[in-house]
Coordinates of C-alpha atoms in Angstrom, one line a residue:
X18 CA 85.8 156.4 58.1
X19 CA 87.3 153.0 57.2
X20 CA 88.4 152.1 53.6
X21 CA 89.6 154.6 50.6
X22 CA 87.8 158.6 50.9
X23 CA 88.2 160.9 48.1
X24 CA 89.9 163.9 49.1
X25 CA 87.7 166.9 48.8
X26 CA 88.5 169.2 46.1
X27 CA 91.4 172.0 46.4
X28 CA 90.2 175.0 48.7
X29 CA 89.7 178.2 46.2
X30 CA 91.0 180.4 48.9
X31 CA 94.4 182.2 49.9
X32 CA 96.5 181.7 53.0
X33 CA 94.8 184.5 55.4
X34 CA 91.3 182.5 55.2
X35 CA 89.6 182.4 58.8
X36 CA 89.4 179.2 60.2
X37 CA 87.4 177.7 63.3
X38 CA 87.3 174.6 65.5
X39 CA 85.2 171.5 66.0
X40 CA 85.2 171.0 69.8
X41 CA 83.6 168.0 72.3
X42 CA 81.5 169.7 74.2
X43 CA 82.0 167.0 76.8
X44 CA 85.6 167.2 77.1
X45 CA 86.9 170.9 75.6
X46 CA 89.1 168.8 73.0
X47 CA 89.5 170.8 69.7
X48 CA 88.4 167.6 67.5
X49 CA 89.5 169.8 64.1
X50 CA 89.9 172.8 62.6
X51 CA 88.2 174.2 59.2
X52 CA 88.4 177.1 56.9
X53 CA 85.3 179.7 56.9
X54 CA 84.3 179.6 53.0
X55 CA 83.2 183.3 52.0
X56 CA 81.2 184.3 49.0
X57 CA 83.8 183.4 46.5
X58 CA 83.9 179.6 47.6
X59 CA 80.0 179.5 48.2
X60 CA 79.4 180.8 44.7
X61 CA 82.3 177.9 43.4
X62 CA 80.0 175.5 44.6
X63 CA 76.7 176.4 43.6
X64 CA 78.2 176.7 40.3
X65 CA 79.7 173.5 40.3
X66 CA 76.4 172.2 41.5
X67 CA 74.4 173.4 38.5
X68 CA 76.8 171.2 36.0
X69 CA 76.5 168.3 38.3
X70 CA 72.0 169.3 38.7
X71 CA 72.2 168.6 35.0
X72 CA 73.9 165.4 34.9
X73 CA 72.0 163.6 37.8
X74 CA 69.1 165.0 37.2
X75 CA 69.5 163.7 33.6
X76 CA 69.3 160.0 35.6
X77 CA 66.5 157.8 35.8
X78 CA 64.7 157.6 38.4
X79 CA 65.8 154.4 38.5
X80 CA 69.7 155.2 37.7
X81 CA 69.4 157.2 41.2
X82 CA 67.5 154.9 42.9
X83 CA 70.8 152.5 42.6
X84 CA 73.2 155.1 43.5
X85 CA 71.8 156.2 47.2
X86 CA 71.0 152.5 47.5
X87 CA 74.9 152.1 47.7
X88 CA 75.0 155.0 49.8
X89 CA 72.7 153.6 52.1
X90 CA 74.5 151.0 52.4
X91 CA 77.6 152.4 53.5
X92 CA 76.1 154.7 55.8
X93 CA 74.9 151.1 57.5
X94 CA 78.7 149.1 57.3
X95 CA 80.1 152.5 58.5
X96 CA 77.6 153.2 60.8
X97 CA 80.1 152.5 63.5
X98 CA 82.8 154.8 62.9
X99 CA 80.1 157.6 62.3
X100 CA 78.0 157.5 65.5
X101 CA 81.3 157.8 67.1
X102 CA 82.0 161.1 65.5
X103 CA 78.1 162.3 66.2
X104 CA 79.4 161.0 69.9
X105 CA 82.5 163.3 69.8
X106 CA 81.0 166.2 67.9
X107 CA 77.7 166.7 69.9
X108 CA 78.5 164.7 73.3
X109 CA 75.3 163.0 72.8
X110 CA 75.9 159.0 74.3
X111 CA 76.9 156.9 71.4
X112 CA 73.6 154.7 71.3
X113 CA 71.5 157.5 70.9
X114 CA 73.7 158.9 68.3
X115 CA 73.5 155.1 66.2
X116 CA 69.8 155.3 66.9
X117 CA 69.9 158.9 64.9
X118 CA 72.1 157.3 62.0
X119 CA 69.5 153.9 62.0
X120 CA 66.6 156.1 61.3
X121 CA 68.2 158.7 58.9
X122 CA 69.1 155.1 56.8
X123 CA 65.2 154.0 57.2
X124 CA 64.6 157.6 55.4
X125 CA 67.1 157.4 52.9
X126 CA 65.8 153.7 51.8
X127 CA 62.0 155.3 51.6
X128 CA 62.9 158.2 49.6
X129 CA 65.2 156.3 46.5
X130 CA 62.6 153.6 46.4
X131 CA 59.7 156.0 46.5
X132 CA 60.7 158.6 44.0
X133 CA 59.6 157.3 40.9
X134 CA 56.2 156.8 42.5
X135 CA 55.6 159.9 44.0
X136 CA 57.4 162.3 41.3
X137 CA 57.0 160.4 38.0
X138 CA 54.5 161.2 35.3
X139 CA 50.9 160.5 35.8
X140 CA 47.7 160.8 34.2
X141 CA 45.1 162.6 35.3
X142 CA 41.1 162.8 34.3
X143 CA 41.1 165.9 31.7
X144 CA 37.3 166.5 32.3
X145 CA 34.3 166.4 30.2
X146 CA 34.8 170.0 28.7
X147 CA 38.6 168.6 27.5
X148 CA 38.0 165.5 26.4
X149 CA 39.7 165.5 23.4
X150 CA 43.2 166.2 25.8
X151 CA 45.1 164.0 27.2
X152 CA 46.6 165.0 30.2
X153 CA 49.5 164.5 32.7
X154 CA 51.6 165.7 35.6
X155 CA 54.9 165.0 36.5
X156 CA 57.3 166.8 39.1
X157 CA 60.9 167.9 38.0
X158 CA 64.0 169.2 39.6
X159 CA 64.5 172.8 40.8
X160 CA 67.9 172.1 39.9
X161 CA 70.5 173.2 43.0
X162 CA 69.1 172.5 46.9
X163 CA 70.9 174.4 49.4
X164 CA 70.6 172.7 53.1
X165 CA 71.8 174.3 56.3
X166 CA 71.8 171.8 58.5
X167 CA 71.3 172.2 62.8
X168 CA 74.0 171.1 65.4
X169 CA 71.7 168.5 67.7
X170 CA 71.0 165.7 65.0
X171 CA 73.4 166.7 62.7
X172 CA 72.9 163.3 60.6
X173 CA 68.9 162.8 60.3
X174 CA 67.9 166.5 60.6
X175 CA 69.8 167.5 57.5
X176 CA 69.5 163.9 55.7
X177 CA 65.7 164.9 55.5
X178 CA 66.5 167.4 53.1
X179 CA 69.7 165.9 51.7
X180 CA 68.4 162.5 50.9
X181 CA 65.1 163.3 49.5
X182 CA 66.7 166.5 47.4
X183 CA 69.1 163.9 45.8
X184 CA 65.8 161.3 45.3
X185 CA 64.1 164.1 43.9
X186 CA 67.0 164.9 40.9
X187 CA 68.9 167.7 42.7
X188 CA 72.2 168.5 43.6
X189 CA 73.1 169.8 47.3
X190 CA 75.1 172.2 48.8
X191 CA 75.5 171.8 52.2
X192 CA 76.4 173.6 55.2
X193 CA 76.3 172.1 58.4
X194 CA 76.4 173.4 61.7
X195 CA 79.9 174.8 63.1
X196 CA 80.0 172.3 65.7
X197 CA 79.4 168.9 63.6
X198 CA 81.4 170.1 60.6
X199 CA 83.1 167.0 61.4
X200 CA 79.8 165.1 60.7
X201 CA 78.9 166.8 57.6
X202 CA 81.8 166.4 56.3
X203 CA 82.0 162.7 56.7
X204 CA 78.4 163.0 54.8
X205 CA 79.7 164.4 51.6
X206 CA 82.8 162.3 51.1
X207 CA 80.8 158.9 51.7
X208 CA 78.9 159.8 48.8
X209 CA 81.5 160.8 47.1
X210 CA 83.4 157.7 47.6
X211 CA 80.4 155.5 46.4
X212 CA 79.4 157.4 43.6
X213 CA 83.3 156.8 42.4
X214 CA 84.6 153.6 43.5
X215 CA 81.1 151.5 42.8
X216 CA 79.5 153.8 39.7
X217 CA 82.8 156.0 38.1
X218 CA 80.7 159.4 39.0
X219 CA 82.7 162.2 39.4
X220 CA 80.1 164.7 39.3
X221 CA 79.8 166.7 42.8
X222 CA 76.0 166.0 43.7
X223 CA 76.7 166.7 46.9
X224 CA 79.3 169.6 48.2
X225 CA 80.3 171.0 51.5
X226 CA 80.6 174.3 52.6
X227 CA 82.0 175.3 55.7
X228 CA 81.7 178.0 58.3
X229 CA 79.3 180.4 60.5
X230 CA 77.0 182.2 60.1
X231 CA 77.9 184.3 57.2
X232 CA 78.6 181.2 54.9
X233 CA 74.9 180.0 55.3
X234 CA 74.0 183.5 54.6
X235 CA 76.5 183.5 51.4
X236 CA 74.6 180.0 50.5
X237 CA 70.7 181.6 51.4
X238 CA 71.7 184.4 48.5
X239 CA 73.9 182.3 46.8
X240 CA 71.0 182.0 43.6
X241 CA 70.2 178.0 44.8
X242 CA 66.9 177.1 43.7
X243 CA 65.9 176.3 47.3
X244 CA 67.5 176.4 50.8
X245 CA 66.3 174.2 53.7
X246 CA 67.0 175.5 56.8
X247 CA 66.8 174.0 60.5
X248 CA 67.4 176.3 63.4
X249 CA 66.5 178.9 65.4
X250 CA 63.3 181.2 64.4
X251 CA 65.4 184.3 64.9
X252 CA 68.0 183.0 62.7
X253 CA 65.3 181.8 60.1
X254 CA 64.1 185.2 59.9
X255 CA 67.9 186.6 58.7
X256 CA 68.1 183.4 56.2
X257 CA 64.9 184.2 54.3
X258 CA 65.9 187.9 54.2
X259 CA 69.6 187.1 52.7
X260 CA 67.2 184.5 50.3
X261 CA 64.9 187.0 49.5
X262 CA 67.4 188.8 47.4
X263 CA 67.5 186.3 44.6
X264 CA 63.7 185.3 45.4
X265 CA 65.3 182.2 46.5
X266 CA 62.2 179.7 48.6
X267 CA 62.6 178.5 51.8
X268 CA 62.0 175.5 53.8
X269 CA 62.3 176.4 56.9
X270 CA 61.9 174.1 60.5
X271 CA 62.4 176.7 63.3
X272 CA 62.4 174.2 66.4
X273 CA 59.1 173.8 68.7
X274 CA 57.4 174.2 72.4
X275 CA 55.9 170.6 72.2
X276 CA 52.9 169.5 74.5
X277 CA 52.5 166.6 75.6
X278 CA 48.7 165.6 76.7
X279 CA 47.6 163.5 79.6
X280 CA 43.6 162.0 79.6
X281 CA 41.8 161.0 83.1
X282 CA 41.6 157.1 81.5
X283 CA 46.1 157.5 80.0
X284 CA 47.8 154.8 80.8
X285 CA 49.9 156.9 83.5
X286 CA 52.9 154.6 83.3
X287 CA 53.4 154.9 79.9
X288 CA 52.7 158.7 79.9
X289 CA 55.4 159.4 82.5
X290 CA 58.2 157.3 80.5
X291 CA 57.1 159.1 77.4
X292 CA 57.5 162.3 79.0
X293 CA 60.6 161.8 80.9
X294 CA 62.6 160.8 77.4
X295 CA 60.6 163.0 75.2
X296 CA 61.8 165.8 77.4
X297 CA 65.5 164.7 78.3
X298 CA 67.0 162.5 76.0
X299 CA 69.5 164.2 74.0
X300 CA 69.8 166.6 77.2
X301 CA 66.5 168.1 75.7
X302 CA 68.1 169.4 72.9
X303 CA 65.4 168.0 70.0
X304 CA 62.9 170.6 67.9
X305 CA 60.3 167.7 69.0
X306 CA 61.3 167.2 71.9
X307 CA 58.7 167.0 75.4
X308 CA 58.6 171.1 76.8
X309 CA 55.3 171.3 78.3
X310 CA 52.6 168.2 80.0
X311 CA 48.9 168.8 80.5
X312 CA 47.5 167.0 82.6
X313 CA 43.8 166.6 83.6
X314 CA 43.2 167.4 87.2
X315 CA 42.1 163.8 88.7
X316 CA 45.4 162.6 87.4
X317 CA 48.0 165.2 88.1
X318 CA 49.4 164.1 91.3
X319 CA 50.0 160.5 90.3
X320 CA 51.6 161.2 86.7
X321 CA 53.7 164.0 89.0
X322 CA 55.1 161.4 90.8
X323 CA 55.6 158.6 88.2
X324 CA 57.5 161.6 86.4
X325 CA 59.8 162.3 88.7
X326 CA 60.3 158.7 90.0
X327 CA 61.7 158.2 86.2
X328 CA 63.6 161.5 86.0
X329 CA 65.7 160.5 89.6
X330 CA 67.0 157.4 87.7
X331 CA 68.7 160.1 84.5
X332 CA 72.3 161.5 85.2
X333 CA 74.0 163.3 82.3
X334 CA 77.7 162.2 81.8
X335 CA 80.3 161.5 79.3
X336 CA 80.5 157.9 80.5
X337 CA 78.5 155.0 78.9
X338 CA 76.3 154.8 81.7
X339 CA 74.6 158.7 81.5
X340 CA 71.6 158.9 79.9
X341 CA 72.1 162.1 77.5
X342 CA 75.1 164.1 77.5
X343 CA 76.1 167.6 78.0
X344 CA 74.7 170.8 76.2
X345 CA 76.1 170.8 72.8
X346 CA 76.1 174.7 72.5
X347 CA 77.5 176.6 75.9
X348 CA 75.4 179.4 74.7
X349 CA 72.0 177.0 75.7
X350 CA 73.1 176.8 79.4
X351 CA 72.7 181.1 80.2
X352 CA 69.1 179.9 78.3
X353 CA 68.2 177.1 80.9
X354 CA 69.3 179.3 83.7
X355 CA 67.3 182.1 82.6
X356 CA 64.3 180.6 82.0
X357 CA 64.6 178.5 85.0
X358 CA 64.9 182.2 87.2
X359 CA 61.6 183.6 85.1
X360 CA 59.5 180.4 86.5
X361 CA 60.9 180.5 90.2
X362 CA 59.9 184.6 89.9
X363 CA 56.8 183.8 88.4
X364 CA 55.5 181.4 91.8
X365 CA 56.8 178.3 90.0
X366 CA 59.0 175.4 92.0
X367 CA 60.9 172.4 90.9
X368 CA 59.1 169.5 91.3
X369 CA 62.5 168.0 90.8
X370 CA 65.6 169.7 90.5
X371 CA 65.9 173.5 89.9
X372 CA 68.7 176.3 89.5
X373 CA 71.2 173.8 90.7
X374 CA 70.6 171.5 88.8
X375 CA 73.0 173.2 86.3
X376 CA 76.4 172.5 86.5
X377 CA 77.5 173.1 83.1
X378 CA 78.2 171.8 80.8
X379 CA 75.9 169.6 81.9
X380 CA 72.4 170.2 83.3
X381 CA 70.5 167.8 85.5
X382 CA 66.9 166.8 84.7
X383 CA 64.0 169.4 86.0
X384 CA 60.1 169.1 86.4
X385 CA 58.5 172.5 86.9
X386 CA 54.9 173.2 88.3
X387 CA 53.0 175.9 89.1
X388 CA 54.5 178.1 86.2
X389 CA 52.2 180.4 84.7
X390 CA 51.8 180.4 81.4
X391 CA 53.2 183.4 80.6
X392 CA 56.5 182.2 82.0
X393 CA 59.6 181.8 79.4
X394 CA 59.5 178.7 80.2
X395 CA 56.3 177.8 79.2
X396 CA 56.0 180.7 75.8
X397 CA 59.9 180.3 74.8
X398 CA 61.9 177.1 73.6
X399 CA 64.3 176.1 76.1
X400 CA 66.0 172.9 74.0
X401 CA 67.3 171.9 77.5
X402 CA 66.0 168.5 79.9
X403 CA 63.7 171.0 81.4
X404 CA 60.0 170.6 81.4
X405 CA 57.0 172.2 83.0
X406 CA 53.6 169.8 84.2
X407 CA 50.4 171.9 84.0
X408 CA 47.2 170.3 85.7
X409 CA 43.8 171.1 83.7
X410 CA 40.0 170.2 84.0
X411 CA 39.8 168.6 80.5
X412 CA 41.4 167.5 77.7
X413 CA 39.7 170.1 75.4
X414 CA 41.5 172.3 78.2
X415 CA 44.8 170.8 77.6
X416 CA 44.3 171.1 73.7
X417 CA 43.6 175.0 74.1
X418 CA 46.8 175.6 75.5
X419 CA 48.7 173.6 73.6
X420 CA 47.4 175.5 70.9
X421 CA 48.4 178.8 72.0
X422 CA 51.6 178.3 71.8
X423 CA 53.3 180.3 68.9
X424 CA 55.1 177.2 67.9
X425 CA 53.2 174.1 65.9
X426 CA 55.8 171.4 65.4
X427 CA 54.6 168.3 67.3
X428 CA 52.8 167.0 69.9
X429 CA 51.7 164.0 71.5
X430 CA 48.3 162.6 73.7
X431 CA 47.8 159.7 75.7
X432 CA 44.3 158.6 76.3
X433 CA 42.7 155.0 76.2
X434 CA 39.6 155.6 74.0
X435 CA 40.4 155.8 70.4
X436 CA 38.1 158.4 69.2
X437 CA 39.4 160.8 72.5
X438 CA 42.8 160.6 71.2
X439 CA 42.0 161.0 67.2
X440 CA 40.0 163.8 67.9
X441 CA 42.7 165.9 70.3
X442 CA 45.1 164.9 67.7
X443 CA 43.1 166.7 64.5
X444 CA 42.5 169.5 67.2
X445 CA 45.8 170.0 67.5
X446 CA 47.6 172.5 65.4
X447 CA 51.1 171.0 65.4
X448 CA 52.1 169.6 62.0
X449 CA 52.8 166.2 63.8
X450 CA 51.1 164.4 66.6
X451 CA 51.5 160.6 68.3
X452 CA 48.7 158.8 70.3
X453 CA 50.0 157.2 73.3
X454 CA 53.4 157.5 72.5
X455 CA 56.2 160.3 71.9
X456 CA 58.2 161.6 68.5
X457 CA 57.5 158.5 67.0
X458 CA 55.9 160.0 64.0
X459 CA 59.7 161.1 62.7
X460 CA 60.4 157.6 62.7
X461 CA 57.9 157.0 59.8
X462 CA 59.3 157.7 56.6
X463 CA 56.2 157.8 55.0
X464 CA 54.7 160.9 57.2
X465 CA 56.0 164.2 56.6
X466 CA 57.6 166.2 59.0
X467 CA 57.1 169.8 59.6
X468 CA 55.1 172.8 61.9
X469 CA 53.9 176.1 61.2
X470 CA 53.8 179.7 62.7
X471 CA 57.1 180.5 64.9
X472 CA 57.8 176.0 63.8
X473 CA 58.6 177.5 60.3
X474 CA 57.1 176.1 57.2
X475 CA 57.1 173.7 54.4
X476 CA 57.9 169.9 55.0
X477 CA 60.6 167.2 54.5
X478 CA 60.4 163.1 54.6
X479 CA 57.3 161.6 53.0
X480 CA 55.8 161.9 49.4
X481 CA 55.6 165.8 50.8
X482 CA 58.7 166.2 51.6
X483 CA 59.9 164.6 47.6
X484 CA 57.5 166.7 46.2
X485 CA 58.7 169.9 48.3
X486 CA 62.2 169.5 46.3
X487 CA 61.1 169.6 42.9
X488 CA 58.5 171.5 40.7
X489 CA 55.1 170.3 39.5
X490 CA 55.0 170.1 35.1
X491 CA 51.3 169.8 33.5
X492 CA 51.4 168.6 30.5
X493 CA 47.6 168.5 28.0
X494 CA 48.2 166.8 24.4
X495 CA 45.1 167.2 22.2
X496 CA 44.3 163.7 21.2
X497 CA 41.6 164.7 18.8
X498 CA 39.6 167.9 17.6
X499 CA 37.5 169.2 20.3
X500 CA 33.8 169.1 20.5
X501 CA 33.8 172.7 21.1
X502 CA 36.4 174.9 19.8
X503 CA 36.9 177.8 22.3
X504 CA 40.7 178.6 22.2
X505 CA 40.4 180.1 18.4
X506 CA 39.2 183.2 16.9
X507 CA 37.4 180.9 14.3
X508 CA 34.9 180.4 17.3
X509 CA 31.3 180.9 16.1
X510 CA 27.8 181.5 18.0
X511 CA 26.4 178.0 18.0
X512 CA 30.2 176.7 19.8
X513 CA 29.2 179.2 22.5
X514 CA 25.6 178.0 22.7
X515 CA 26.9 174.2 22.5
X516 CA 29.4 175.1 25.6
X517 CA 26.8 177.1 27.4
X518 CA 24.4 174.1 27.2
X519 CA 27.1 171.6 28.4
X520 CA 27.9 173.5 31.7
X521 CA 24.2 173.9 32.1
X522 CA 23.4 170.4 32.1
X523 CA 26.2 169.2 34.1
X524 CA 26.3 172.1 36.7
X525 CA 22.9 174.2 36.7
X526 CA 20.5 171.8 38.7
X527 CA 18.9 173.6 41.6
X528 CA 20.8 174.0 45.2
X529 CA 18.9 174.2 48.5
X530 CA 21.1 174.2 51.2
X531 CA 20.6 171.0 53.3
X532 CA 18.8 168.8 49.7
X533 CA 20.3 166.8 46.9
X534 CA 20.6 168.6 43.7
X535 CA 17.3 168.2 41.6
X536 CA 17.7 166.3 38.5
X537 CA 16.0 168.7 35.8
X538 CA 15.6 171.3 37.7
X539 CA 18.4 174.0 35.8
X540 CA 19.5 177.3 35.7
X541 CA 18.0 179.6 32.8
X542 CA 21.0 181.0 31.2
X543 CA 21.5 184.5 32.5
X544 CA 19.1 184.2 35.0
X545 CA 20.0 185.8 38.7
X546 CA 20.1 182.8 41.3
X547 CA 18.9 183.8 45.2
X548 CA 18.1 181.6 47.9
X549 CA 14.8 181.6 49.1
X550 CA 13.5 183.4 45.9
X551 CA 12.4 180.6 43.5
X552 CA 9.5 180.7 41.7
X553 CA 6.6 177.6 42.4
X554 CA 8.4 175.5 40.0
X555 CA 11.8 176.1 41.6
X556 CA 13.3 178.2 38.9

């Protein structure tokens, strides 16, 4: 990074620490090396966190606001310099890694000048029965947000949590991946840099911690008052046991088996280019990225082959002219390989490319049919450029087996008519869905992000996603003495009757299912109410 850095502070460890390398997966070159923190330097930072919760979150809304404004804007001068290291770190080609850096800038804008909207006090309506109460909410800091951050967009993926943590009044510890440490720590000591050169801050909002996977599982039962984590389900499942010690919540995004769904009347052309990058760019390595297509039968063939006339044009590489890079983590490729030897077992073919299509570490893009759909490749994530194309009669077809996937992150339809795609989309039970075109809800800073069942839970970006970092605060002030007094032991009979009377009145006029209520038509106090068993005069 160009211009002054401030030095991190001095390590709190001893001469035998464990240490561990940064490596480009393109090219085997050991980038760096860094020192595994253990409990003793996870707990340093929380703790160091909680004096600097106090004094940020202390801030206006407006005081922060001005502070990740500067931040955001030397994220964009330096923008350069960083996709370079996202290039180096992940192998990922250096325009898709400035694309990654543009939108996590996009987010980081949204969230400071959003915050005080979405989290600052507000009335609301105290009700009839409290009218003599003024009443308010407002949402607060937890205090310290702990963020374990994923390898494959090792800028926007943890910025989701980062930046709207900060918005929301926290402080952040953060541990990113083992093979972008590089990136995270370029993160931290940008901030750090702004917050000292333009504002005199010294306070450590934001710290690094650095290691496997023991240091995020020091950091889940560190005490923090929440821990974001991206990753793997089976590793989300070992996070929220080491957080349940300390009762510590979770936001947790486990990665996804996304469907991608093809109408009779889609526009086939733009189906097909959806489908080709939502499934290969980044060498498929994306939680949202393209897995399965279902398309309807009149269709198949000719999406088929506008698919794989786009695929033949990819080649992974290391040069500027490849279209995605190699497999970021080595471990991924036995993945590809084995689920591509379950679908070939199971009757399936490559429609394009196959078993040698992997060369690692890079893997060349394939188009499976005729898998079944208890394949590994269809129930499993692969996070590889592999995806399978699955004709069916209908839509509502293709929605049912979108939907019975374990995974619910997103999901995208193409379809002409309006109402067709709406109503897939609702039907749908990924968090996230586009109409007629492909991931394109992440690039909305309004919408929050986020999936359910073996997808995790909770959500980032959005007013969700500010409100999912802090804590909501009701606040009633009595205004004047109430009509009714109920909260005393002075209460008497006839402030009973009175409040017995109001509820009447406002909620005891007769129900028939399918009819407006009756105007004076009520409830007799203490009276047993049954459908169907009225008296002539409806009471």
């Amino acid at each position: 990074m160009a211009g002054h850095v401030v030095p991190p502070a001095a390590p709190a460890w001893g001469a035998s620490r464990e240490t561990f390398e940064s490596v480009n997966p393109a090219t085997g070159e050991v980038l760096a090396t860094y020192g595994s923190d253990g409990q003793r330097e996870v707990a340093l930072a929380v703790r160091r966190a909680r004096d600097a919760a106090a004094w940020w979150g202390g801030l206006s809304f407006a005081q922060r606001r001005l502070r990740l404004l500067a931040w955001k804007s030397h994220l964009t001068r330096y923008l350069g310099p960083l996709a370079q290291l996202v290039h180096d770190e992940t192998g990922k080609p250096l325009d898709d890694a400035t694309l990654e850096i543009v939108n996590t800038i996009l987010h980081l804008d949204w969230a400071a000048k959003h915050a005080a909207r979405v989290l600052g006090p507000r009335r609301v309506p105290p009700g009839i029965a409290m009218l003599n109460q003024a009443a308010s909410v407002e949402y607060q800091p937890l205090g310290v947000v702990g963020v374990i951050g994923p390898w494959n967009y090792p800028v926007f993926t943890p910025m989701g949590s980062i930046g709207y943590a900060l918005a929301a009044g926290n402080a952040v510890v953060f541990k990113p991946s083992e093979l972008t440490t590089g990136t995270g720590e370029w993160l931290v000591r940008s901030l750090r840099e702004v917050l000292l050169e333009v504002f005199g801050d010294t306070e450590p909002v934001l710290q690094l911690v650095t290691g496997l996977g023991a240091t995020g599982a020091e950091l889940a039962r560190s005490g923090v008052s929440k821990l974001a984590f991206t990753g793997s389900a089976a590793t989300a499942r070992k996070v929220l046991a080491a957080a349940a010690e300390t009762l510590t919540p979770v936001l947790a995004e486990c990665g996804g088996k996304d469907a991608l769904l093809v109408a009779a009347d889609a526009d086939l052309d733009a189906a097909a280019d959806a489908a080709a990058w939502g499934a290969m760019s980044n060498a498929g390595q994306t939680c949202v990225g393209v897995e399965r297509v279902y398309v309807v039968d009149s269709v198949y063939h000719e999406f088929l082959s506008k698919l794989g006339q786009r695929v033949s044009q990819l080649r992974p590489g290391d040069d500027p002219a490849a279209a995605y890079g190699p497999m970021t983590l080595p471990g991924q490729v036995e993945v590809v390989e084995r689920h591509l030897t379950d679908a070939v077992a199971r009757g399936g073919r490559g429609s394009f490319g196959g078993l040698d299509s992997v060369r690692a570490p890079y893997v060349s893009p394939v188009v499976l049919v005729d898998v079944p759909e208890e394949s590994a490749a269809v129930r499993e994530e692969t996070f590889g450029p592999v995806v399978t194309v699955t004709p069916v009669p209908s839509l509502a077809d293709a929605v049912r087996l979108a939907n019975a996937s374990p995974y619910a992150l997103g999901s995208a339809v193409f379809t002409r008519r309006r109402k067709a795609g709406l109503g897939a989309a609702r039907a749908l039970r990924a968090g996230m869905t586009s109409v007629n075109s492909v991931i394109s809800f992440a690039a909305v800073p309004a919408l929050p992000f986020g999936g359910s069942g073996e997808s995790g839970f909770g959500r980032i970006h959005g007013a969700d996603g500010l409100r999912e970092f802090s804590r909501a605060k009701s606040i009633t002030r009595q205004r004047m003495r109430p009509l009714v007094r109920t909260t005393t032991f002075n209460r008497t009979p006839a402030d009973m009757d009175r409040i017995v009377k109001l509820v009447t009145v406002l909620h005891g006029r007769l129900y028939r299912p399918g009819n407006r209520y009756r105007a004076g038509k009520l409830f007799r106090p203490g009276k047993l109410f049954r459908p169907g068993k009225q008296g002539a005069d409806g009471r």
